[in-house]
């Protein structure tokens, strides 16, 4: 006869706690693995991409899902186009220009798809008050309760996407970037060639003027040292211009 195995209640509770702790540790590890923290400040890196983040770090709200987004900013129609897929995170902070929201996507594909959806929604259903929007790298950047478009653009210009973007397949912007690089290098080469030609002409003219002045001064000193000038080559000539000194009578040959 097989005897049933019996467990005491304290032992059973300990096993449950150990299992729960193991599962919690695994979940915590996954969350920590997906969250990118700054090594120096220990805060999410996306917060450091806010304009003037040093003054906004204490009031900025870090967002990981739709629930936290609605809790931070409330219900807004444009949020229907914002999808918090894997590796998506966001941050929001208040500025004199309005309430800024930066949503970062983990891949360029997700950012491009979301950008199309947001632009389509804003074009089909204009928001009141207006919502200012721009895609910067893998960021979808919004400004709510903004004063005007100029102020929104000035604030957007302070946001820099500093990560390396890697496409999983063919990069659709590769040809455009290659054309821009070709145009930029051709322009730089043309400007450099023109500058070198102008610089060469200036150097040649400067050396020519300096050489002419030196040669002129040399000739002047040599001419100043001459007692008289004769174009007769030392031959006997008529002293019509009174430049040839008179020949002393004592130098004549005697008969």
PDB file of N, CA and C in Angstrom, residues 24-109:
ATOM      1  N   UNK A  24       8.390  37.001  -9.678  1.00  0.00           N
ATOM      2  CA  UNK A  24       8.521  38.451  -9.576  1.00  0.00           C
ATOM      3  C   UNK A  24       9.912  38.911 -10.006  1.00  0.00           C
ATOM      4  N   UNK A  25      10.932  38.130  -9.629  1.00  0.00           N
ATOM      5  CA  UNK A  25      12.301  38.488 -10.025  1.00  0.00           C
ATOM      6  C   UNK A  25      12.458  38.434 -11.534  1.00  0.00           C
ATOM      7  N   UNK A  26      11.838  37.426 -12.168  1.00  0.00           N
ATOM      8  CA  UNK A  26      11.920  37.331 -13.620  1.00  0.00           C
ATOM      9  C   UNK A  26      11.220  38.497 -14.288  1.00  0.00           C
ATOM     10  N   UNK A  27      10.028  38.862 -13.811  1.00  0.00           N
ATOM     11  CA  UNK A  27       9.308  39.999 -14.385  1.00  0.00           C
ATOM     12  C   UNK A  27      10.077  41.297 -14.180  1.00  0.00           C
ATOM     13  N   UNK A  28      10.634  41.454 -12.985  1.00  0.00           N
ATOM     14  CA  UNK A  28      11.394  42.663 -12.697  1.00  0.00           C
ATOM     15  C   UNK A  28      12.615  42.755 -13.593  1.00  0.00           C
ATOM     16  N   UNK A  29      13.257  41.590 -13.854  1.00  0.00           N
ATOM     17  CA  UNK A  29      14.414  41.587 -14.740  1.00  0.00           C
ATOM     18  C   UNK A  29      14.035  41.978 -16.150  1.00  0.00           C
ATOM     19  N   UNK A  30      12.876  41.491 -16.641  1.00  0.00           N
ATOM     20  CA  UNK A  30      12.430  41.860 -17.980  1.00  0.00           C
ATOM     21  C   UNK A  30      12.129  43.344 -18.068  1.00  0.00           C
ATOM     22  N   UNK A  31      11.468  43.887 -17.041  1.00  0.00           N
ATOM     23  CA  UNK A  31      11.167  45.321 -17.050  1.00  0.00           C
ATOM     24  C   UNK A  31      12.445  46.149 -17.017  1.00  0.00           C
ATOM     25  N   UNK A  32      13.372  45.727 -16.157  1.00  0.00           N
ATOM     26  CA  UNK A  32      14.627  46.483 -16.061  1.00  0.00           C
ATOM     27  C   UNK A  32      15.436  46.361 -17.334  1.00  0.00           C
ATOM     28  N   UNK A  33      15.308  45.200 -18.022  1.00  0.00           N
ATOM     29  CA  UNK A  33      16.057  45.016 -19.261  1.00  0.00           C
ATOM     30  C   UNK A  33      15.531  45.931 -20.351  1.00  0.00           C
ATOM     31  N   UNK A  34      14.216  46.155 -20.402  1.00  0.00           N
ATOM     32  CA  UNK A  34      13.641  47.008 -21.431  1.00  0.00           C
ATOM     33  C   UNK A  34      13.808  48.482 -21.144  1.00  0.00           C
ATOM     34  N   UNK A  35      14.062  48.835 -19.900  1.00  0.00           N
ATOM     35  CA  UNK A  35      14.178  50.238 -19.525  1.00  0.00           C
ATOM     36  C   UNK A  35      15.627  50.674 -19.640  1.00  0.00           C
ATOM     37  N   UNK A  36      15.861  51.742 -20.414  1.00  0.00           N
ATOM     38  CA  UNK A  36      17.209  52.270 -20.609  1.00  0.00           C
ATOM     39  C   UNK A  36      17.435  53.418 -19.644  1.00  0.00           C
ATOM     40  N   UNK A  37      18.362  53.237 -18.697  1.00  0.00           N
ATOM     41  CA  UNK A  37      18.640  54.235 -17.681  1.00  0.00           C
ATOM     42  C   UNK A  37      19.970  54.922 -17.959  1.00  0.00           C
ATOM     43  N   UNK A  38      20.050  56.170 -17.563  1.00  0.00           N
ATOM     44  CA  UNK A  38      21.298  56.910 -17.674  1.00  0.00           C
ATOM     45  C   UNK A  38      22.254  56.457 -16.584  1.00  0.00           C
ATOM     46  N   UNK A  39      23.497  56.200 -16.963  1.00  0.00           N
ATOM     47  CA  UNK A  39      24.470  55.692 -15.992  1.00  0.00           C
ATOM     48  C   UNK A  39      24.824  56.740 -14.942  1.00  0.00           C
ATOM     49  N   UNK A  40      24.834  58.013 -15.324  1.00  0.00           N
ATOM     50  CA  UNK A  40      25.251  59.058 -14.387  1.00  0.00           C
ATOM     51  C   UNK A  40      24.119  59.483 -13.458  1.00  0.00           C
ATOM     52  N   UNK A  41      22.933  59.726 -14.020  1.00  0.00           N
ATOM     53  CA  UNK A  41      21.824  60.241 -13.210  1.00  0.00           C
ATOM     54  C   UNK A  41      20.886  59.156 -12.714  1.00  0.00           C
ATOM     55  N   UNK A  42      20.904  57.976 -13.339  1.00  0.00           N
ATOM     56  CA  UNK A  42      20.011  56.906 -12.928  1.00  0.00           C
ATOM     57  C   UNK A  42      18.560  57.155 -13.289  1.00  0.00           C
ATOM     58  N   UNK A  43      18.300  57.947 -14.315  1.00  0.00           N
ATOM     59  CA  UNK A  43      16.944  58.247 -14.764  1.00  0.00           C
ATOM     60  C   UNK A  43      16.780  57.715 -16.186  1.00  0.00           C
ATOM     61  N   UNK A  44      15.548  57.494 -16.653  1.00  0.00           N
ATOM     62  CA  UNK A  44      15.359  57.065 -18.044  1.00  0.00           C
ATOM     63  C   UNK A  44      16.014  58.038 -19.019  1.00  0.00           C
ATOM     64  N   UNK A  45      16.688  57.492 -20.019  1.00  0.00           N
ATOM     65  CA  UNK A  45      17.447  58.320 -20.953  1.00  0.00           C
ATOM     66  C   UNK A  45      16.554  59.285 -21.704  1.00  0.00           C
ATOM     67  N   UNK A  46      15.302  58.896 -21.968  1.00  0.00           N
ATOM     68  CA  UNK A  46      14.415  59.758 -22.739  1.00  0.00           C
ATOM     69  C   UNK A  46      14.156  61.088 -22.025  1.00  0.00           C
ATOM     70  N   UNK A  47      14.244  61.107 -20.706  1.00  0.00           N
ATOM     71  CA  UNK A  47      14.057  62.360 -19.971  1.00  0.00           C
ATOM     72  C   UNK A  47      15.160  63.358 -20.317  1.00  0.00           C
ATOM     73  N   UNK A  48      16.369  62.863 -20.581  1.00  0.00           N
ATOM     74  CA  UNK A  48      17.483  63.735 -20.918  1.00  0.00           C
ATOM     75  C   UNK A  48      17.342  64.338 -22.316  1.00  0.00           C
ATOM     76  N   UNK A  49      16.381  63.858 -23.100  1.00  0.00           N
ATOM     77  CA  UNK A  49      16.150  64.413 -24.433  1.00  0.00           C
ATOM     78  C   UNK A  49      15.109  65.526 -24.422  1.00  0.00           C
ATOM     79  N   UNK A  50      14.578  65.837 -23.248  1.00  0.00           N
ATOM     80  CA  UNK A  50      13.681  66.984 -23.127  1.00  0.00           C
ATOM     81  C   UNK A  50      14.478  68.281 -23.248  1.00  0.00           C
ATOM     82  N   UNK A  51      13.899  69.329 -23.819  1.00  0.00           N
ATOM     83  CA  UNK A  51      14.587  70.635 -23.797  1.00  0.00           C
ATOM     84  C   UNK A  51      14.788  71.104 -22.355  1.00  0.00           C
ATOM     85  N   UNK A  52      16.006  71.545 -22.046  1.00  0.00           N
ATOM     86  CA  UNK A  52      16.340  72.014 -20.683  1.00  0.00           C
ATOM     87  C   UNK A  52      15.969  70.943 -19.648  1.00  0.00           C
ATOM     88  N   UNK A  53      16.420  69.706 -19.905  1.00  0.00           N
ATOM     89  CA  UNK A  53      15.998  68.591 -19.067  1.00  0.00           C
ATOM     90  C   UNK A  53      16.488  68.719 -17.633  1.00  0.00           C
ATOM     91  N   UNK A  54      17.590  69.452 -17.413  1.00  0.00           N
ATOM     92  CA  UNK A  54      18.099  69.589 -16.046  1.00  0.00           C
ATOM     93  C   UNK A  54      17.076  70.264 -15.136  1.00  0.00           C
ATOM     94  N   UNK A  55      16.340  71.232 -15.676  1.00  0.00           N
ATOM     95  CA  UNK A  55      15.328  71.931 -14.876  1.00  0.00           C
ATOM     96  C   UNK A  55      13.988  71.204 -14.879  1.00  0.00           C
ATOM     97  N   UNK A  56      13.809  70.228 -15.792  1.00  0.00           N
ATOM     98  CA  UNK A  56      12.527  69.535 -15.897  1.00  0.00           C
ATOM     99  C   UNK A  56      12.573  68.106 -15.361  1.00  0.00           C
ATOM    100  N   UNK A  57      13.735  67.637 -14.948  1.00  0.00           N
ATOM    101  CA  UNK A  57      13.875  66.228 -14.567  1.00  0.00           C
ATOM    102  C   UNK A  57      13.011  65.859 -13.366  1.00  0.00           C
ATOM    103  N   UNK A  58      12.794  66.803 -12.437  1.00  0.00           N
ATOM    104  CA  UNK A  58      12.034  66.485 -11.239  1.00  0.00           C
ATOM    105  C   UNK A  58      10.530  66.506 -11.474  1.00  0.00           C
ATOM    106  N   UNK A  59      10.072  67.252 -12.475  1.00  0.00           N
ATOM    107  CA  UNK A  59       8.639  67.337 -12.738  1.00  0.00           C
ATOM    108  C   UNK A  59       8.206  66.521 -13.954  1.00  0.00           C
ATOM    109  N   UNK A  60       9.165  66.003 -14.718  1.00  0.00           N
ATOM    110  CA  UNK A  60       8.824  65.219 -15.902  1.00  0.00           C
ATOM    111  C   UNK A  60       8.159  63.903 -15.489  1.00  0.00           C
ATOM    112  N   UNK A  61       7.217  63.439 -16.300  1.00  0.00           N
ATOM    113  CA  UNK A  61       6.481  62.195 -16.024  1.00  0.00           C
ATOM    114  C   UNK A  61       6.893  61.158 -17.057  1.00  0.00           C
ATOM    115  N   UNK A  62       7.427  60.035 -16.588  1.00  0.00           N
ATOM    116  CA  UNK A  62       7.843  58.939 -17.463  1.00  0.00           C
ATOM    117  C   UNK A  62       6.659  58.002 -17.678  1.00  0.00           C
ATOM    118  N   UNK A  63       6.435  57.596 -18.949  1.00  0.00           N
ATOM    119  CA  UNK A  63       5.236  56.843 -19.321  1.00  0.00           C
ATOM    120  C   UNK A  63       5.666  55.570 -20.046  1.00  0.00           C
ATOM    121  N   UNK A  64       5.010  54.422 -19.682  1.00  0.00           N
ATOM    122  CA  UNK A  64       5.333  53.134 -20.305  1.00  0.00           C
ATOM    123  C   UNK A  64       4.147  52.501 -21.034  1.00  0.00           C
ATOM    124  N   UNK A  65       2.917  52.983 -20.841  1.00  0.00           N
ATOM    125  CA  UNK A  65       1.765  52.356 -21.479  1.00  0.00           C
ATOM    126  C   UNK A  65       0.634  53.368 -21.623  1.00  0.00           C
ATOM    127  N   UNK A  66      -0.473  52.916 -22.245  1.00  0.00           N
ATOM    128  CA  UNK A  66      -1.600  53.812 -22.497  1.00  0.00           C
ATOM    129  C   UNK A  66      -2.252  54.306 -21.212  1.00  0.00           C
ATOM    130  N   UNK A  67      -2.300  53.437 -20.206  1.00  0.00           N
ATOM    131  CA  UNK A  67      -2.938  53.834 -18.942  1.00  0.00           C
ATOM    132  C   UNK A  67      -2.180  54.984 -18.301  1.00  0.00           C
ATOM    133  N   UNK A  68      -0.850  54.893 -18.263  1.00  0.00           N
ATOM    134  CA  UNK A  68      -0.059  55.975 -17.690  1.00  0.00           C
ATOM    135  C   UNK A  68      -0.155  57.243 -18.541  1.00  0.00           C
ATOM    136  N   UNK A  69      -0.293  57.073 -19.863  1.00  0.00           N
ATOM    137  CA  UNK A  69      -0.441  58.226 -20.745  1.00  0.00           C
ATOM    138  C   UNK A  69      -1.736  58.981 -20.452  1.00  0.00           C
ATOM    139  N   UNK A  70      -2.847  58.244 -20.339  1.00  0.00           N
ATOM    140  CA  UNK A  70      -4.126  58.884 -20.030  1.00  0.00           C
ATOM    141  C   UNK A  70      -4.127  59.484 -18.633  1.00  0.00           C
ATOM    142  N   UNK A  71      -3.446  58.835 -17.705  1.00  0.00           N
ATOM    143  CA  UNK A  71      -3.369  59.350 -16.345  1.00  0.00           C
ATOM    144  C   UNK A  71      -2.588  60.663 -16.288  1.00  0.00           C
ATOM    145  N   UNK A  72      -1.563  60.794 -17.147  1.00  0.00           N
ATOM    146  CA  UNK A  72      -0.722  61.996 -17.117  1.00  0.00           C
ATOM    147  C   UNK A  72      -1.330  63.160 -17.892  1.00  0.00           C
ATOM    148  N   UNK A  73      -1.968  62.872 -19.046  1.00  0.00           N
ATOM    149  CA  UNK A  73      -2.436  63.952 -19.920  1.00  0.00           C
ATOM    150  C   UNK A  73      -3.936  63.938 -20.159  1.00  0.00           C
ATOM    151  N   UNK A  74      -4.627  62.919 -19.693  1.00  0.00           N
ATOM    152  CA  UNK A  74      -6.057  62.859 -19.924  1.00  0.00           C
ATOM    153  C   UNK A  74      -6.388  62.300 -21.297  1.00  0.00           C
ATOM    154  N   UNK A  75      -7.692  62.164 -21.540  1.00  0.00           N
ATOM    155  CA  UNK A  75      -8.163  61.606 -22.808  1.00  0.00           C
ATOM    156  C   UNK A  75      -8.058  62.641 -23.914  1.00  0.00           C
ATOM    157  N   UNK A  76      -7.363  62.284 -25.012  1.00  0.00           N
ATOM    158  CA  UNK A  76      -7.230  63.159 -26.171  1.00  0.00           C
ATOM    159  C   UNK A  76      -7.442  62.315 -27.423  1.00  0.00           C
ATOM    160  N   UNK A  77      -8.175  62.858 -28.413  1.00  0.00           N
ATOM    161  CA  UNK A  77      -8.471  62.065 -29.620  1.00  0.00           C
ATOM    162  C   UNK A  77      -7.233  61.573 -30.350  1.00  0.00           C
ATOM    163  N   UNK A  78      -6.144  62.359 -30.334  1.00  0.00           N
ATOM    164  CA  UNK A  78      -4.954  61.976 -31.088  1.00  0.00           C
ATOM    165  C   UNK A  78      -4.275  60.746 -30.499  1.00  0.00           C
ATOM    166  N   UNK A  79      -4.579  60.433 -29.246  1.00  0.00           N
ATOM    167  CA  UNK A  79      -3.946  59.273 -28.616  1.00  0.00           C
ATOM    168  C   UNK A  79      -4.420  57.955 -29.229  1.00  0.00           C
ATOM    169  N   UNK A  80      -5.502  57.995 -29.997  1.00  0.00           N
ATOM    170  CA  UNK A  80      -5.959  56.769 -30.643  1.00  0.00           C
ATOM    171  C   UNK A  80      -4.982  56.288 -31.708  1.00  0.00           C
ATOM    172  N   UNK A  81      -4.125  57.195 -32.191  1.00  0.00           N
ATOM    173  CA  UNK A  81      -3.118  56.818 -33.187  1.00  0.00           C
ATOM    174  C   UNK A  81      -1.789  56.462 -32.556  1.00  0.00           C
ATOM    175  N   UNK A  82      -1.659  56.611 -31.245  1.00  0.00           N
ATOM    176  CA  UNK A  82      -0.419  56.304 -30.533  1.00  0.00           C
ATOM    177  C   UNK A  82      -0.532  54.910 -29.944  1.00  0.00           C
ATOM    178  N   UNK A  83       0.339  54.024 -30.392  1.00  0.00           N
ATOM    179  CA  UNK A  83       0.291  52.625 -29.954  1.00  0.00           C
ATOM    180  C   UNK A  83       1.546  52.310 -29.154  1.00  0.00           C
ATOM    181  N   UNK A  84       1.363  51.889 -27.912  1.00  0.00           N
ATOM    182  CA  UNK A  84       2.498  51.535 -27.056  1.00  0.00           C
ATOM    183  C   UNK A  84       2.841  50.058 -27.282  1.00  0.00           C
ATOM    184  N   UNK A  85       3.570  49.804 -28.382  1.00  0.00           N
ATOM    185  CA  UNK A  85       4.036  48.451 -28.657  1.00  0.00           C
ATOM    186  C   UNK A  85       5.315  48.195 -27.864  1.00  0.00           C
ATOM    187  N   UNK A  86       5.977  47.067 -28.120  1.00  0.00           N
ATOM    188  CA  UNK A  86       7.175  46.711 -27.357  1.00  0.00           C
ATOM    189  C   UNK A  86       8.254  47.780 -27.492  1.00  0.00           C
ATOM    190  N   UNK A  87       8.954  48.038 -26.400  1.00  0.00           N
ATOM    191  CA  UNK A  87      10.065  48.996 -26.342  1.00  0.00           C
ATOM    192  C   UNK A  87       9.623  50.433 -26.595  1.00  0.00           C
ATOM    193  N   UNK A  88       8.349  50.719 -26.400  1.00  0.00           N
ATOM    194  CA  UNK A  88       7.856  52.093 -26.549  1.00  0.00           C
ATOM    195  C   UNK A  88       7.780  52.749 -25.181  1.00  0.00           C
ATOM    196  N   UNK A  89       8.286  53.972 -25.094  1.00  0.00           N
ATOM    197  CA  UNK A  89       8.241  54.727 -23.849  1.00  0.00           C
ATOM    198  C   UNK A  89       8.044  56.192 -24.183  1.00  0.00           C
ATOM    199  N   UNK A  90       7.615  56.959 -23.190  1.00  0.00           N
ATOM    200  CA  UNK A  90       7.305  58.361 -23.434  1.00  0.00           C
ATOM    201  C   UNK A  90       7.625  59.179 -22.197  1.00  0.00           C
ATOM    202  N   UNK A  91       7.666  60.480 -22.388  1.00  0.00           N
ATOM    203  CA  UNK A  91       7.890  61.417 -21.286  1.00  0.00           C
ATOM    204  C   UNK A  91       7.151  62.706 -21.610  1.00  0.00           C
ATOM    205  N   UNK A  92       6.641  63.356 -20.594  1.00  0.00           N
ATOM    206  CA  UNK A  92       5.922  64.605 -20.769  1.00  0.00           C
ATOM    207  C   UNK A  92       6.360  65.601 -19.708  1.00  0.00           C
ATOM    208  N   UNK A  93       6.317  66.879 -20.081  1.00  0.00           N
ATOM    209  CA  UNK A  93       6.686  67.964 -19.163  1.00  0.00           C
ATOM    210  C   UNK A  93       6.020  69.242 -19.653  1.00  0.00           C
ATOM    211  N   UNK A  94       5.822  70.165 -18.730  1.00  0.00           N
ATOM    212  CA  UNK A  94       5.176  71.439 -19.052  1.00  0.00           C
ATOM    213  C   UNK A  94       6.217  72.512 -19.346  1.00  0.00           C
ATOM    214  N   UNK A  95       5.929  73.324 -20.364  1.00  0.00           N
ATOM    215  CA  UNK A  95       6.786  74.428 -20.781  1.00  0.00           C
ATOM    216  C   UNK A  95       5.926  75.669 -20.971  1.00  0.00           C
ATOM    217  N   UNK A  96       6.545  76.837 -21.009  1.00  0.00           N
ATOM    218  CA  UNK A  96       5.756  78.040 -21.298  1.00  0.00           C
ATOM    219  C   UNK A  96       5.022  77.963 -22.634  1.00  0.00           C
ATOM    220  N   UNK A  97       5.577  77.200 -23.591  1.00  0.00           N
ATOM    221  CA  UNK A  97       4.927  77.073 -24.902  1.00  0.00           C
ATOM    222  C   UNK A  97       3.736  76.118 -24.865  1.00  0.00           C
ATOM    223  N   UNK A  98       3.652  75.235 -23.869  1.00  0.00           N
ATOM    224  CA  UNK A  98       2.576  74.263 -23.765  1.00  0.00           C
ATOM    225  C   UNK A  98       3.070  72.985 -23.112  1.00  0.00           C
ATOM    226  N   UNK A  99       2.268  71.929 -23.205  1.00  0.00           N
ATOM    227  CA  UNK A  99       2.616  70.629 -22.626  1.00  0.00           C
ATOM    228  C   UNK A  99       3.268  69.774 -23.699  1.00  0.00           C
ATOM    229  N   UNK A 100       4.506  69.371 -23.457  1.00  0.00           N
ATOM    230  CA  UNK A 100       5.283  68.619 -24.428  1.00  0.00           C
ATOM    231  C   UNK A 100       5.216  67.127 -24.117  1.00  0.00           C
ATOM    232  N   UNK A 101       5.022  66.324 -25.168  1.00  0.00           N
ATOM    233  CA  UNK A 101       5.008  64.866 -25.037  1.00  0.00           C
ATOM    234  C   UNK A 101       5.934  64.277 -26.095  1.00  0.00           C
ATOM    235  N   UNK A 102       6.871  63.429 -25.655  1.00  0.00           N
ATOM    236  CA  UNK A 102       7.775  62.723 -26.556  1.00  0.00           C
ATOM    237  C   UNK A 102       7.522  61.233 -26.407  1.00  0.00           C
ATOM    238  N   UNK A 103       7.135  60.589 -27.514  1.00  0.00           N
ATOM    239  CA  UNK A 103       6.919  59.138 -27.538  1.00  0.00           C
ATOM    240  C   UNK A 103       8.027  58.523 -28.385  1.00  0.00           C
ATOM    241  N   UNK A 104       8.809  57.619 -27.795  1.00  0.00           N
ATOM    242  CA  UNK A 104       9.921  56.992 -28.499  1.00  0.00           C
ATOM    243  C   UNK A 104       9.574  55.555 -28.860  1.00  0.00           C
ATOM    244  N   UNK A 105       9.826  55.201 -30.133  1.00  0.00           N
ATOM    245  CA  UNK A 105       9.607  53.845 -30.605  1.00  0.00           C
ATOM    246  C   UNK A 105      10.952  53.142 -30.793  1.00  0.00           C
ATOM    247  N   UNK A 106      10.942  51.823 -30.607  1.00  0.00           N
ATOM    248  CA  UNK A 106      12.189  51.069 -30.643  1.00  0.00           C
ATOM    249  C   UNK A 106      12.737  50.844 -32.033  1.00  0.00           C
ATOM    250  N   UNK A 107      11.892  50.929 -33.073  1.00  0.00           N
ATOM    251  CA  UNK A 107      12.342  50.688 -34.438  1.00  0.00           C
ATOM    252  C   UNK A 107      11.866  51.807 -35.347  1.00  0.00           C
ATOM    253  N   UNK A 108      12.593  52.084 -36.430  1.00  0.00           N
ATOM    254  CA  UNK A 108      12.142  53.101 -37.387  1.00  0.00           C
ATOM    255  C   UNK A 108      10.822  52.733 -38.047  1.00  0.00           C
ATOM    256  N   UNK A 109      10.596  51.434 -38.290  1.00  0.00           N
ATOM    257  CA  UNK A 109       9.353  51.024 -38.927  1.00  0.00           C
ATOM    258  C   UNK A 109       8.143  51.423 -38.095  1.00  0.00           C
TER     259      UNK A 109
END
